[in-house]
Coordinates of C-alpha atoms in Angstrom, one line a residue:
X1 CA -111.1 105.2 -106.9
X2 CA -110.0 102.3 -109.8
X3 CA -113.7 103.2 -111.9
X4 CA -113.1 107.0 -111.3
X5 CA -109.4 106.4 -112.9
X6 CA -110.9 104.2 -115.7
X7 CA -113.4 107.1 -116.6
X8 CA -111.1 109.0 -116.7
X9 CA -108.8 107.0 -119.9
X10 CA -105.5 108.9 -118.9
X11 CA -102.6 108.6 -120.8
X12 CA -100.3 108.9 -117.8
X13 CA -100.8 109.1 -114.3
X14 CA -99.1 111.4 -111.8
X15 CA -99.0 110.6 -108.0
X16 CA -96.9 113.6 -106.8
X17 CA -96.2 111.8 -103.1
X18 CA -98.4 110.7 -100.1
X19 CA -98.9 107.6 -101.2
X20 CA -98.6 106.1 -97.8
X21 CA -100.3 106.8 -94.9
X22 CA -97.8 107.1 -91.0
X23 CA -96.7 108.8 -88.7
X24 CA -93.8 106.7 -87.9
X25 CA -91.6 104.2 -89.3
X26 CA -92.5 100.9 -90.3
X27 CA -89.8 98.8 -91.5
X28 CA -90.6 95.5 -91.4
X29 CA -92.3 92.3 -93.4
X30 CA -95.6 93.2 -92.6
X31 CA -95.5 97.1 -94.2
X32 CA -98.3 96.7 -96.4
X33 CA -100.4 94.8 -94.3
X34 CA -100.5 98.5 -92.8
X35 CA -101.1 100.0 -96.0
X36 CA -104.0 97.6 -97.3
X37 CA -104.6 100.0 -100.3
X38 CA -101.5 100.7 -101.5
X39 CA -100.3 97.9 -103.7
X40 CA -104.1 97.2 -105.6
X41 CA -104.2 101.1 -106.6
X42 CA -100.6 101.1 -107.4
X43 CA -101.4 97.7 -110.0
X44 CA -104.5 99.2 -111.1
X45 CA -102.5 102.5 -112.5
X46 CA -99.6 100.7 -113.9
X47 CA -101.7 98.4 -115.7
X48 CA -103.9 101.2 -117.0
X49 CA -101.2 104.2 -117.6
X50 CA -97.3 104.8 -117.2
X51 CA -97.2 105.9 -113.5
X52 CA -95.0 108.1 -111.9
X53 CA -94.5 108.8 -108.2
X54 CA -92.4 111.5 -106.9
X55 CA -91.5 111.4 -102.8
X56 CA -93.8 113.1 -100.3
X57 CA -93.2 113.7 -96.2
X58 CA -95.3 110.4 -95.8
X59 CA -93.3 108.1 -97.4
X60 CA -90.7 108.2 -94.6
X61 CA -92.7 105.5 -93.2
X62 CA -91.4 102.9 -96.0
X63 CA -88.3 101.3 -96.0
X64 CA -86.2 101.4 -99.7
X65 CA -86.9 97.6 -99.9
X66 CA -91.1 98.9 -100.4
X67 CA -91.0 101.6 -102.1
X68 CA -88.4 98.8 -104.5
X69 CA -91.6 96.7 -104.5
X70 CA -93.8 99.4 -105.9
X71 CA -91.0 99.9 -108.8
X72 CA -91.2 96.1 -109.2
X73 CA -95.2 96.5 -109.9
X74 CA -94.3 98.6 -112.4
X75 CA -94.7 102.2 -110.8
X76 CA -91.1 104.5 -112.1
X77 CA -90.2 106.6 -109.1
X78 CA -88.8 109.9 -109.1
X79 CA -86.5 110.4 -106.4
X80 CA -85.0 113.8 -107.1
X81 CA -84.3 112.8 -110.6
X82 CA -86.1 113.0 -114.2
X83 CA -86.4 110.8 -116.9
X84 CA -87.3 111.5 -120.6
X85 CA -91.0 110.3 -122.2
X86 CA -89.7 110.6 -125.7
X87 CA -93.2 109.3 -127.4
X88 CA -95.1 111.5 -125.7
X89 CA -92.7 114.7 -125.7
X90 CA -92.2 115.1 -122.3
X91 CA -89.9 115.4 -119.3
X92 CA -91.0 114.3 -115.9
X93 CA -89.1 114.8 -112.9
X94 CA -90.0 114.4 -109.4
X95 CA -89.1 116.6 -106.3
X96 CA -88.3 114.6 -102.8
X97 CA -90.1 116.1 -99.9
X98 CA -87.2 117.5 -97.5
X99 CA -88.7 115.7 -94.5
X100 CA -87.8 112.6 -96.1
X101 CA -84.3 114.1 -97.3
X102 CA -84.4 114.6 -93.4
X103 CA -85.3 111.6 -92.0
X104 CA -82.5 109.6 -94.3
X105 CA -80.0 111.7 -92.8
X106 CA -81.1 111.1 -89.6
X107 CA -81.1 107.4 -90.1
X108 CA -77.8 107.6 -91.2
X109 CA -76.1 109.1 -88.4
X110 CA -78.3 107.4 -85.4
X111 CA -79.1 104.1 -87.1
X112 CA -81.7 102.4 -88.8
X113 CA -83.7 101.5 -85.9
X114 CA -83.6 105.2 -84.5
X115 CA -86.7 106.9 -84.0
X116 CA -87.1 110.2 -85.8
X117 CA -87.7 113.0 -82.9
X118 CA -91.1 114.0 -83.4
X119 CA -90.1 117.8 -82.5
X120 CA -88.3 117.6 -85.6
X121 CA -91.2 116.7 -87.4
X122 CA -93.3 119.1 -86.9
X123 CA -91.4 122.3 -85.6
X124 CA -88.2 122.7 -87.2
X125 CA -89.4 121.3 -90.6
X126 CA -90.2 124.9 -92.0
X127 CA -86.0 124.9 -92.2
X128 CA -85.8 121.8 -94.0
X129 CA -84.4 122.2 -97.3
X130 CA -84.8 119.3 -100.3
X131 CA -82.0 118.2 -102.8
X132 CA -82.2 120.7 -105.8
X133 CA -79.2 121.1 -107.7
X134 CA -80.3 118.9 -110.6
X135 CA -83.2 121.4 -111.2
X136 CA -81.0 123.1 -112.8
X137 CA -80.0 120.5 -115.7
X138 CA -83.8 119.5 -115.8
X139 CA -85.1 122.9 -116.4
X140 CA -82.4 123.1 -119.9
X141 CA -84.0 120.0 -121.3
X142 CA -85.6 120.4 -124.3
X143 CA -89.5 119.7 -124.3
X144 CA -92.1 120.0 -122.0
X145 CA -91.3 119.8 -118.2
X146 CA -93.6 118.3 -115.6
X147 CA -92.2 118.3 -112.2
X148 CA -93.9 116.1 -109.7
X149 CA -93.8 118.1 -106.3
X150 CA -95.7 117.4 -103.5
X151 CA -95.5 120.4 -101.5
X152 CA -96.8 123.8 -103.2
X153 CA -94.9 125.9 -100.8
X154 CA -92.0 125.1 -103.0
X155 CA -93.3 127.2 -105.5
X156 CA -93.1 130.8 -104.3
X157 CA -92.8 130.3 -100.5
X158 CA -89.9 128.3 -99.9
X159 CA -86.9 127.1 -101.5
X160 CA -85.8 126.1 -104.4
X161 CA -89.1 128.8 -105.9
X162 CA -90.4 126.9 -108.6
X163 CA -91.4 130.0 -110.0
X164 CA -89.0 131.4 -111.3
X165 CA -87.8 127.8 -113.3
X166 CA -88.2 127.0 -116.8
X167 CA -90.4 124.4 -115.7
X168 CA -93.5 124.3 -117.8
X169 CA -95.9 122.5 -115.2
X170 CA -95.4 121.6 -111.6
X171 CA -98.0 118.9 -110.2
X172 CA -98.4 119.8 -106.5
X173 CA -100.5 118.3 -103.4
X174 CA -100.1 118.3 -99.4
X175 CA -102.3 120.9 -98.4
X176 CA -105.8 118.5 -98.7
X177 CA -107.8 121.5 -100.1
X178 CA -107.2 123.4 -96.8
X179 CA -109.2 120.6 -94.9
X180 CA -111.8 122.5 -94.1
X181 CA -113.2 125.0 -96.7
X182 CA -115.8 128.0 -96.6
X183 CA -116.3 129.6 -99.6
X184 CA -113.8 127.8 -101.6
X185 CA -111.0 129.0 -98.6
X186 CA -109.2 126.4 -97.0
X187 CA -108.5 127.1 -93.6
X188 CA -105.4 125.9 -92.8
X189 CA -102.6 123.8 -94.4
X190 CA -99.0 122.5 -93.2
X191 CA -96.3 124.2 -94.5
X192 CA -98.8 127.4 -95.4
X193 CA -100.4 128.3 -92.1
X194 CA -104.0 129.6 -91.6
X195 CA -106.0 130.3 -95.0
X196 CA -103.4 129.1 -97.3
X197 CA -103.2 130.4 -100.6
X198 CA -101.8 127.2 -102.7
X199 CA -104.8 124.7 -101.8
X200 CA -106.1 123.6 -104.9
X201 CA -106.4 124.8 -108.5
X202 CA -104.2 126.3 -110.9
X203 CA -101.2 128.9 -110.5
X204 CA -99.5 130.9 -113.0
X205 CA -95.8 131.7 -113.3
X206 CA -93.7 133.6 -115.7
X207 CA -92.3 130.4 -117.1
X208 CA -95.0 127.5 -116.3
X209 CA -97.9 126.7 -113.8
X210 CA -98.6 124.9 -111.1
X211 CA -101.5 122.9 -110.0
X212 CA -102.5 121.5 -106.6
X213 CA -104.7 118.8 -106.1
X214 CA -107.3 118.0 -103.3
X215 CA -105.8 114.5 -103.0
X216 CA -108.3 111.8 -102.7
X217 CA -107.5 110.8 -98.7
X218 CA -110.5 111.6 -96.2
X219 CA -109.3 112.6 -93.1
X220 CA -105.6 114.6 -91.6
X221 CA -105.2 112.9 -88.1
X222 CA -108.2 113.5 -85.9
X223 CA -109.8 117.2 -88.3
X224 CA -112.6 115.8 -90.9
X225 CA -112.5 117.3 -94.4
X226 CA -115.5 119.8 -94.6
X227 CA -116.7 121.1 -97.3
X228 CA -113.8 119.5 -99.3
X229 CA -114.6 116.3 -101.3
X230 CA -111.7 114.1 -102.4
X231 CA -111.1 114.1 -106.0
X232 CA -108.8 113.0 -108.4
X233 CA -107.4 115.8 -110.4
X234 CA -107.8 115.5 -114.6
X235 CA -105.6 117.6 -116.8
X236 CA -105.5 118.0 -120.4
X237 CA -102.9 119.1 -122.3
X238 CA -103.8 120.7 -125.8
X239 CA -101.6 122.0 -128.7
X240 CA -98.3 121.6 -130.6
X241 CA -94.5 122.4 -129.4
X242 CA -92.7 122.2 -126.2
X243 CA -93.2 125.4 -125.2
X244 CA -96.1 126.4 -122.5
X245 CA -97.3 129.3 -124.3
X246 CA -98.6 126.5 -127.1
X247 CA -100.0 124.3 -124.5
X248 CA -103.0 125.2 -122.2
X249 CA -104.0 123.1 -118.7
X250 CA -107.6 122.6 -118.1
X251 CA -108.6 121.0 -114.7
X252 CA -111.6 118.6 -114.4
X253 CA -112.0 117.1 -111.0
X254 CA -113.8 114.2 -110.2
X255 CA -115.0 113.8 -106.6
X256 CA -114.7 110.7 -105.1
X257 CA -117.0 108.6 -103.0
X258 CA -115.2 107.5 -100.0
X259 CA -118.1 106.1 -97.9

């Protein structure tokens, strides 16, 4: 994955959640020696780009003292909050997944050392509902919004409908292309249901668009991706002025090798 980034000369790298891999907590000393690949690819970016990370559902595995660790290696996390690139032009904001909003809640009112119900997990998580109220101030800033959010559903299908936000570009993922594609249709997605809609590729709004990367991991518990190379999505952002209709996206995607 590190010589598909350096082909790729980005001038700023967007990792919009996931980074971890868990289905349960792991608190501890030992975290990363569960998470072999995290801190190399986490260097590698910082060293060759400004990184930003926004908060998936997985990183409910990590403890605040890791996810401090990747900030120390350089990575700037966006945990519901934005931050202004004034050389570039650009504000970048990053959406928390509501699971994790979830799962802090939960730690706070049954301990840190409480197990998270897996029930909640995975049934009642359609009700979830993320931290959103500073979208508000972040969609008035002036210059071109990119809002790292790692579930697409937010867009049109659940709350807060990134859609219909002044937000010029929303960087999505989750979905892993569907898993398992025929014909360029993923068949089924968390969050989405069978034949999703918001797999991979880009989606137009009135005020912005979003795009929804493949993600670059192989497998989703024990279902194989099919049909559904990894890949690291490339975008390009061409023309003058903060506003999108100066500025077109196009997507390059580089498959990656994972044997």
């Amino acid at each position: 994955m590190s010589a598909a980034l350096d082909s790729c000369r980005p001038d700023l790298i967007a990792v919009a959640g996931d980074l971890f891999l868990g289905y349960q907590y792991q608190g501890g000393p030992d975290f990363f020696s569960g998470q072999e690949n995290v801190l190399p690819l986490i260097r590698h970016c910082a060293k060759l780009a400004p990184t930003f990370l926004s908060l998936g559902n997985h990183e409910w595995v990590a403890p605040e003292t890791e996810l401090k660790t990747l900030e120390n290696e350089g990575v700037v996390i966006l945990d519901n909050r934005w931050i202004r690139d004034e050389e570039r032009g650009l504000v970048i904001g990053g959406l928390s997944s509501a699971m994790l909003m979830d799962f802090r809640k939960y730690r706070i009112r049954y301990g840190a050392d409480a197990p998270y119900p897996h029930e909640i997990r995975h049934t009642d998580r359609v009700f979830l509902r993320t931290k959103s109220d500073w979208l508000e101030d972040f969609s008035a800033q002036k210059g071109y919004r990119i809002l790292l959010s790692h579930h697409p559903e937010y867009w049109c299908l659940r709350e807060p409908m990134l859609r219909k936000r002044k937000i010029d570009l929303v960087l999505s993922g989750h979905a892993h292309g569907g898993q398992i594609r025929i014909f360029g249709q993923g068949l089924y997605s968390p969050g989405q249901g069978p034949f999703p809609k918001y797999t991979g590729g880009l989606f137009r709004g009135p005020y912005g668009c979003m795009i929804v990367s493949r993600g670059t991991t192989n497998t989703a518990a024990m279902v194989p991706r099919l049909f559904n190379p990894p890949e690291i999505a490339v975008i390009e952002l061409a023309g003058h002025g903060a506003h999108h209709n100066n500025i077109s996206q196009n997507i390059v995607s580089h498959n990656i090798n994972q044997s």
